[in-house]
Amino acid sequence: MSVRFAGYAAIFDVPDRGGDVVRAGAFAGSGPVPLLWQHRGVPVGRIEQLAEDSRGLRVIGRVELPELAQLVRDGALGGLSFGYRVQAARHGRWRELERLDLIEVSLVAVPMQPLAWVHAVAPG
């Protein structure tokens, strides 16, 4: 059975564990991307909505792989991350990511951005 979720794959203006800071507008023009598990190449569901808001990159998706859906449903898996190519960045104390080519969104065990988590789950 599938599960729907909502969460943030990116949080603006907060440094991640690698020293990157995503700036508002970095995902402007991003099109549809796949939903992956741990950045591996096989989709595990689909992204239904993907948009920037004042907090970050908000995602609504559906996990269709039964084992992963159960982990998300149970709250045992809820980290979110994204794969990207840098189009524009500034270097200083942090690497400020100003424009990105979004490649994918992933469910992950430990997100690079500590605040990037699923925050709501509903039956699929």
Tab-separated table of N, CA and C in Angstrom:
chain	number	residue	atom	x	y	z
A	1	MET	N	0.837	-1.183	0.000
A	1	MET	CA	0.000	0.000	0.000
A	1	MET	C	0.882	1.247	0.000
A	2	SER	N	0.549	2.218	-0.817
A	2	SER	CA	1.344	3.438	-0.920
A	2	SER	C	1.035	4.385	0.243
A	3	VAL	N	1.884	5.401	0.385
A	3	VAL	CA	1.699	6.421	1.411
A	3	VAL	C	2.037	7.781	0.795
A	4	ARG	N	1.242	8.796	1.140
A	4	ARG	CA	1.521	10.168	0.707
A	4	ARG	C	2.242	10.890	1.838
A	5	PHE	N	3.097	11.822	1.463
A	5	PHE	CA	3.831	12.584	2.469
A	5	PHE	C	4.014	14.020	2.010
A	6	ALA	N	4.275	14.890	2.965
A	6	ALA	CA	4.658	16.274	2.697
A	6	ALA	C	5.870	16.585	3.559
A	7	GLY	N	6.761	17.387	3.034
A	7	GLY	CA	7.945	17.764	3.784
A	7	GLY	C	8.784	18.749	3.004
A	8	TYR	N	9.967	19.015	3.518
A	8	TYR	CA	10.899	19.943	2.887
A	8	TYR	C	12.178	19.213	2.506
A	9	ALA	N	12.518	19.275	1.219
A	9	ALA	CA	13.769	18.691	0.736
A	9	ALA	C	14.926	19.659	0.924
A	10	ALA	N	14.626	20.956	1.029
A	10	ALA	CA	15.642	21.984	1.264
A	10	ALA	C	15.053	23.045	2.179
A	11	ILE	N	15.892	23.599	3.033
A	11	ILE	CA	15.517	24.696	3.920
A	11	ILE	C	16.413	25.877	3.554
A	12	PHE	N	15.811	27.017	3.301
A	12	PHE	CA	16.583	28.186	2.888
A	12	PHE	C	17.352	28.807	4.053
A	13	ASP	N	18.552	29.297	3.726
A	13	ASP	CA	19.359	30.145	4.610
A	13	ASP	C	19.856	29.461	5.878
A	14	VAL	N	19.875	28.131	5.896
A	14	VAL	CA	20.386	27.373	7.042
A	14	VAL	C	21.498	26.458	6.536
A	15	PRO	N	22.730	26.601	7.057
A	15	PRO	CA	23.831	25.750	6.577
A	15	PRO	C	23.544	24.267	6.797
A	16	ASP	N	23.935	23.450	5.810
A	16	ASP	CA	23.800	22.002	5.968
A	16	ASP	C	25.092	21.424	6.532
A	17	ARG	N	25.139	20.120	6.701
A	17	ARG	CA	26.299	19.456	7.303
A	17	ARG	C	27.568	19.601	6.466
A	18	GLY	N	27.413	19.899	5.166
A	18	GLY	CA	28.560	20.049	4.271
A	18	GLY	C	28.994	21.484	4.055
A	19	GLY	N	28.324	22.438	4.699
A	19	GLY	CA	28.693	23.841	4.557
A	19	GLY	C	28.023	24.564	3.411
A	20	ASP	N	26.958	24.001	2.864
A	20	ASP	CA	26.192	24.666	1.808
A	20	ASP	C	24.975	25.360	2.413
A	21	VAL	N	24.622	26.507	1.829
A	21	VAL	CA	23.415	27.238	2.202
A	21	VAL	C	22.614	27.451	0.926
A	22	VAL	N	21.392	26.942	0.903
A	22	VAL	CA	20.517	27.128	-0.258
A	22	VAL	C	19.769	28.444	-0.077
A	23	ARG	N	19.791	29.272	-1.115
A	23	ARG	CA	19.101	30.561	-1.083
A	23	ARG	C	17.750	30.469	-1.787
A	24	ALA	N	16.811	31.280	-1.342
A	24	ALA	CA	15.496	31.355	-1.986
A	24	ALA	C	15.680	31.681	-3.459
A	25	GLY	N	14.905	31.024	-4.290
A	25	GLY	CA	15.000	31.213	-5.734
A	25	GLY	C	15.931	30.238	-6.418
A	26	ALA	N	16.674	29.446	-5.640
A	26	ALA	CA	17.651	28.510	-6.223
A	26	ALA	C	16.994	27.471	-7.117
A	27	PHE	N	15.737	27.146	-6.848
A	27	PHE	CA	15.046	26.100	-7.614
A	27	PHE	C	14.099	26.659	-8.668
A	28	ALA	N	14.147	27.963	-8.901
A	28	ALA	CA	13.249	28.590	-9.879
A	28	ALA	C	13.388	27.894	-11.230
A	29	GLY	N	12.267	27.586	-11.817
A	29	GLY	CA	12.278	26.940	-13.129
A	29	GLY	C	12.466	25.438	-13.094
A	30	SER	N	12.540	24.849	-11.903
A	30	SER	CA	12.705	23.393	-11.818
A	30	SER	C	11.454	22.694	-12.326
A	31	GLY	N	11.661	21.665	-13.115
A	31	GLY	CA	10.553	20.881	-13.643
A	31	GLY	C	10.338	19.630	-12.827
A	32	PRO	N	9.564	18.700	-13.335
A	32	PRO	CA	9.315	17.440	-12.637
A	32	PRO	C	10.614	16.657	-12.429
A	33	VAL	N	10.715	16.019	-11.277
A	33	VAL	CA	11.876	15.179	-10.961
A	33	VAL	C	11.384	13.880	-10.334
A	34	PRO	N	12.204	12.823	-10.385
A	34	PRO	CA	11.800	11.555	-9.770
A	34	PRO	C	11.979	11.563	-8.252
A	35	LEU	N	11.261	10.674	-7.589
A	35	LEU	CA	11.430	10.406	-6.167
A	35	LEU	C	12.264	9.139	-6.046
A	36	LEU	N	13.434	9.266	-5.409
A	36	LEU	CA	14.361	8.141	-5.272
A	36	LEU	C	14.544	7.789	-3.800
A	37	TRP	N	15.248	6.694	-3.558
A	37	TRP	CA	15.644	6.246	-2.220
A	37	TRP	C	17.158	6.363	-2.148
A	38	GLN	N	17.657	7.187	-1.220
A	38	GLN	CA	19.092	7.358	-0.987
A	38	GLN	C	19.844	7.773	-2.255
A	39	HIS	N	19.233	8.541	-3.114
A	39	HIS	CA	19.847	9.058	-4.357
A	39	HIS	C	20.186	7.961	-5.364
A	40	ARG	N	19.645	6.771	-5.187
A	40	ARG	CA	19.873	5.693	-6.159
A	40	ARG	C	18.918	5.879	-7.326
A	41	GLY	N	19.271	5.357	-8.491
A	41	GLY	CA	18.592	5.680	-9.730
A	41	GLY	C	17.228	5.092	-10.000
A	42	VAL	N	16.671	4.296	-9.097
A	42	VAL	CA	15.378	3.664	-9.358
A	42	VAL	C	14.279	4.404	-8.590
A	43	PRO	N	13.276	4.951	-9.282
A	43	PRO	CA	12.193	5.647	-8.586
A	43	PRO	C	11.432	4.718	-7.630
A	44	VAL	N	11.030	5.283	-6.472
A	44	VAL	CA	10.277	4.526	-5.464
A	44	VAL	C	8.867	5.082	-5.300
A	45	GLY	N	8.517	6.027	-6.126
A	45	GLY	CA	7.219	6.677	-6.070
A	45	GLY	C	7.241	7.858	-7.008
A	46	ARG	N	6.489	8.894	-6.637
A	46	ARG	CA	6.482	10.077	-7.504
A	46	ARG	C	6.272	11.345	-6.683
A	47	ILE	N	6.774	12.432	-7.241
A	47	ILE	CA	6.562	13.752	-6.667
A	47	ILE	C	5.276	14.304	-7.272
A	48	GLU	N	4.328	14.671	-6.426
A	48	GLU	CA	3.054	15.218	-6.903
A	48	GLU	C	3.078	16.740	-6.965
A	49	GLN	N	3.763	17.368	-6.014
A	49	GLN	CA	3.922	18.824	-6.006
A	49	GLN	C	5.318	19.156	-5.518
A	50	LEU	N	5.897	20.174	-6.128
A	50	LEU	CA	7.251	20.600	-5.787
A	50	LEU	C	7.301	22.102	-6.005
A	51	ALA	N	7.524	22.862	-4.935
A	51	ALA	CA	7.524	24.320	-5.074
A	51	ALA	C	8.292	24.966	-3.931
A	52	GLU	N	8.897	26.104	-4.225
A	52	GLU	CA	9.509	26.916	-3.186
A	52	GLU	C	8.415	27.672	-2.442
A	53	ASP	N	8.573	27.768	-1.124
A	53	ASP	CA	7.762	28.683	-0.335
A	53	ASP	C	8.720	29.490	0.533
A	54	SER	N	8.234	30.191	1.521
A	54	SER	CA	9.114	31.053	2.310
A	54	SER	C	10.133	30.275	3.139
A	55	ARG	N	9.875	29.016	3.402
A	55	ARG	CA	10.775	28.198	4.229
A	55	ARG	C	11.808	27.428	3.417
A	56	GLY	N	11.401	26.913	2.247
A	56	GLY	CA	12.326	26.090	1.472
A	56	GLY	C	11.642	25.432	0.291
A	57	LEU	N	12.171	24.273	-0.101
A	57	LEU	CA	11.606	23.507	-1.214
A	57	LEU	C	10.625	22.488	-0.636
A	58	ARG	N	9.338	22.793	-0.762
A	58	ARG	CA	8.285	21.936	-0.208
A	58	ARG	C	7.915	20.859	-1.215
A	59	VAL	N	7.773	19.650	-0.712
A	59	VAL	CA	7.500	18.484	-1.546
A	59	VAL	C	6.256	17.776	-1.032
A	60	ILE	N	5.385	17.389	-1.945
A	60	ILE	CA	4.308	16.447	-1.646
A	60	ILE	C	4.521	15.283	-2.599
A	61	GLY	N	4.605	14.088	-2.036
A	61	GLY	CA	4.891	12.927	-2.869
A	61	GLY	C	4.146	11.694	-2.408
A	62	ARG	N	4.332	10.645	-3.180
A	62	ARG	CA	3.716	9.358	-2.889
A	62	ARG	C	4.796	8.289	-3.009
A	63	VAL	N	4.962	7.495	-1.940
A	63	VAL	CA	5.890	6.362	-1.945
A	63	VAL	C	5.085	5.127	-2.305
A	64	GLU	N	5.506	4.429	-3.348
A	64	GLU	CA	4.752	3.263	-3.812
A	64	GLU	C	5.458	1.940	-3.541
A	65	LEU	N	6.732	1.974	-3.235
A	65	LEU	CA	7.458	0.753	-2.888
A	65	LEU	C	7.000	0.332	-1.487
A	66	PRO	N	6.359	-0.845	-1.346
A	66	PRO	CA	5.713	-1.204	-0.072
A	66	PRO	C	6.617	-1.130	1.159
A	67	GLU	N	7.851	-1.619	1.059
A	67	GLU	CA	8.742	-1.626	2.227
A	67	GLU	C	9.062	-0.206	2.688
A	68	LEU	N	9.359	0.675	1.735
A	68	LEU	CA	9.660	2.065	2.087
A	68	LEU	C	8.411	2.792	2.568
A	69	ALA	N	7.282	2.522	1.926
A	69	ALA	CA	6.029	3.155	2.343
A	69	ALA	C	5.736	2.832	3.807
A	70	GLN	N	5.964	1.596	4.207
A	70	GLN	CA	5.718	1.205	5.596
A	70	GLN	C	6.653	1.942	6.550
A	71	LEU	N	7.925	2.084	6.179
A	71	LEU	CA	8.879	2.806	7.025
A	71	LEU	C	8.482	4.273	7.177
A	72	VAL	N	8.055	4.897	6.089
A	72	VAL	CA	7.599	6.294	6.153
A	72	VAL	C	6.340	6.384	7.013
A	73	ARG	N	5.406	5.495	6.803
A	73	ARG	CA	4.149	5.464	7.566
A	73	ARG	C	4.430	5.330	9.063
A	74	ASP	N	5.402	4.479	9.417
A	74	ASP	CA	5.735	4.227	10.819
A	74	ASP	C	6.603	5.317	11.442
A	75	GLY	N	7.089	6.256	10.630
A	75	GLY	CA	7.963	7.307	11.139
A	75	GLY	C	9.406	6.878	11.292
A	76	ALA	N	9.747	5.691	10.797
A	76	ALA	CA	11.113	5.182	10.902
A	76	ALA	C	12.025	5.746	9.815
A	77	LEU	N	11.435	6.311	8.769
A	77	LEU	CA	12.194	6.904	7.668
A	77	LEU	C	11.517	8.203	7.292
A	78	GLY	N	12.276	9.288	7.289
A	78	GLY	CA	11.633	10.560	6.975
A	78	GLY	C	12.560	11.665	6.538
A	79	GLY	N	13.839	11.358	6.333
A	79	GLY	CA	14.746	12.388	5.842
A	79	GLY	C	14.509	12.665	4.368
A	80	LEU	N	14.720	13.909	3.963
A	80	LEU	CA	14.598	14.291	2.558
A	80	LEU	C	15.883	14.964	2.101
A	81	SER	N	16.196	14.779	0.849
A	81	SER	CA	17.399	15.349	0.255
A	81	SER	C	17.132	15.570	-1.224
A	82	PHE	N	18.087	16.155	-1.914
A	82	PHE	CA	17.915	16.386	-3.342
A	82	PHE	C	19.256	16.310	-4.053
A	83	GLY	N	19.202	15.856	-5.297
A	83	GLY	CA	20.375	15.836	-6.162
A	83	GLY	C	20.310	17.025	-7.096
A	84	TYR	N	21.463	17.614	-7.392
A	84	TYR	CA	21.473	18.855	-8.161
A	84	TYR	C	22.815	19.086	-8.850
A	85	ARG	N	22.791	20.030	-9.781
A	85	ARG	CA	24.006	20.585	-10.371
A	85	ARG	C	23.998	22.073	-10.045
A	86	VAL	N	25.140	22.594	-9.650
A	86	VAL	CA	25.243	24.016	-9.317
A	86	VAL	C	25.312	24.837	-10.599
A	87	GLN	N	24.418	25.801	-10.718
A	87	GLN	CA	24.424	26.744	-11.840
A	87	GLN	C	25.047	28.076	-11.425
A	88	ALA	N	24.829	28.482	-10.177
A	88	ALA	CA	25.415	29.724	-9.666
A	88	ALA	C	25.569	29.605	-8.154
A	89	ALA	N	26.757	29.982	-7.662
A	89	ALA	CA	27.029	29.938	-6.225
A	89	ALA	C	28.038	31.025	-5.875
A	90	ARG	N	27.979	31.462	-4.624
A	90	ARG	CA	28.978	32.391	-4.096
A	90	ARG	C	29.733	31.664	-2.993
A	91	HIS	N	31.018	31.941	-2.918
A	91	HIS	CA	31.853	31.292	-1.908
A	91	HIS	C	32.274	32.312	-0.863
A	92	GLY	N	32.108	31.946	0.369
A	92	GLY	CA	32.491	32.763	1.509
A	92	GLY	C	32.639	31.819	2.683
A	93	ARG	N	32.095	32.224	3.814
A	93	ARG	CA	32.102	31.323	4.968
A	93	ARG	C	31.384	30.026	4.617
A	94	TRP	N	30.277	30.141	3.864
A	94	TRP	CA	29.516	29.003	3.365
A	94	TRP	C	29.502	29.065	1.850
A	95	ARG	N	29.229	27.950	1.202
A	95	ARG	CA	28.957	27.985	-0.233
A	95	ARG	C	27.468	28.287	-0.366
A	96	GLU	N	27.157	29.457	-0.929
A	96	GLU	CA	25.776	29.898	-1.070
A	96	GLU	C	25.259	29.471	-2.435
A	97	LEU	N	24.324	28.540	-2.435
A	97	LEU	CA	23.755	27.997	-3.666
A	97	LEU	C	22.611	28.901	-4.116
A	98	GLU	N	22.855	29.638	-5.200
A	98	GLU	CA	21.899	30.645	-5.667
A	98	GLU	C	21.013	30.166	-6.810
A	99	ARG	N	21.533	29.265	-7.623
A	99	ARG	CA	20.741	28.721	-8.731
A	99	ARG	C	21.178	27.279	-8.955
A	100	LEU	N	20.211	26.368	-8.948
A	100	LEU	CA	20.494	24.941	-9.061
A	100	LEU	C	19.674	24.315	-10.172
A	101	ASP	N	20.240	23.291	-10.767
A	101	ASP	CA	19.522	22.428	-11.700
A	101	ASP	C	19.107	21.208	-10.882
A	102	LEU	N	17.848	21.143	-10.490
A	102	LEU	CA	17.348	20.055	-9.647
A	102	LEU	C	17.237	18.784	-10.471
A	103	ILE	N	17.835	17.699	-9.987
A	103	ILE	CA	17.872	16.420	-10.696
A	103	ILE	C	16.873	15.423	-10.108
A	104	GLU	N	16.773	15.375	-8.784
A	104	GLU	CA	15.905	14.404	-8.118
A	104	GLU	C	15.683	14.811	-6.680
A	105	VAL	N	14.665	14.227	-6.062
A	105	VAL	CA	14.420	14.325	-4.626
A	105	VAL	C	14.472	12.907	-4.085
A	106	SER	N	15.114	12.746	-2.922
A	106	SER	CA	15.266	11.416	-2.328
A	106	SER	C	14.763	11.363	-0.895
A	107	LEU	N	14.164	10.238	-0.553
A	107	LEU	CA	13.975	9.867	0.841
A	107	LEU	C	15.308	9.313	1.317
A	108	VAL	N	15.762	9.752	2.487
A	108	VAL	CA	17.062	9.325	2.994
A	108	VAL	C	16.970	9.036	4.489
A	109	ALA	N	17.896	8.230	4.970
A	109	ALA	CA	17.951	7.924	6.395
A	109	ALA	C	18.477	9.116	7.191
A	110	VAL	N	19.515	9.785	6.666
A	110	VAL	CA	20.123	10.932	7.340
A	110	VAL	C	20.291	12.050	6.316
A	111	PRO	N	19.479	13.093	6.399
A	111	PRO	CA	19.589	14.171	5.413
A	111	PRO	C	20.805	15.057	5.662
A	112	MET	N	21.373	15.586	4.579
A	112	MET	CA	22.491	16.524	4.695
A	112	MET	C	22.036	17.790	5.431
A	113	GLN	N	20.816	18.225	5.164
A	113	GLN	CA	20.227	19.376	5.863
A	113	GLN	C	19.432	18.824	7.055
A	114	PRO	N	19.903	19.069	8.283
A	114	PRO	CA	19.250	18.468	9.448
A	114	PRO	C	17.769	18.816	9.620
A	115	LEU	N	17.294	19.865	8.965
A	115	LEU	CA	15.890	20.261	9.095
A	115	LEU	C	15.014	19.760	7.954
A	116	ALA	N	15.581	18.991	7.040
A	116	ALA	CA	14.846	18.521	5.850
A	116	ALA	C	14.199	17.167	6.135
A	117	TRP	N	12.945	17.220	6.548
A	117	TRP	CA	12.236	16.005	6.952
A	117	TRP	C	10.804	15.992	6.438
A	118	VAL	N	10.264	14.795	6.342
A	118	VAL	CA	8.830	14.607	6.130
A	118	VAL	C	8.135	15.130	7.387
A	119	HIS	N	7.086	15.930	7.232
A	119	HIS	CA	6.369	16.438	8.402
A	119	HIS	C	4.905	16.012	8.447
A	120	ALA	N	4.422	15.355	7.391
A	120	ALA	CA	3.038	14.860	7.400
A	120	ALA	C	2.950	13.612	6.534
A	121	VAL	N	2.156	12.648	6.980
A	121	VAL	CA	1.977	11.376	6.272
A	121	VAL	C	0.486	11.042	6.258
A	122	ALA	N	0.033	10.527	5.117
A	122	ALA	CA	-1.370	10.116	4.981
A	122	ALA	C	-1.425	8.854	4.132
A	123	PRO	N	-2.454	8.042	4.290
A	123	PRO	CA	-2.586	6.865	3.426
A	123	PRO	C	-2.596	7.277	1.957
A	124	GLY	N	-2.009	6.420	1.122
A	124	GLY	CA	-1.884	6.719	-0.307
A	124	GLY	C	-3.113	6.432	-1.066
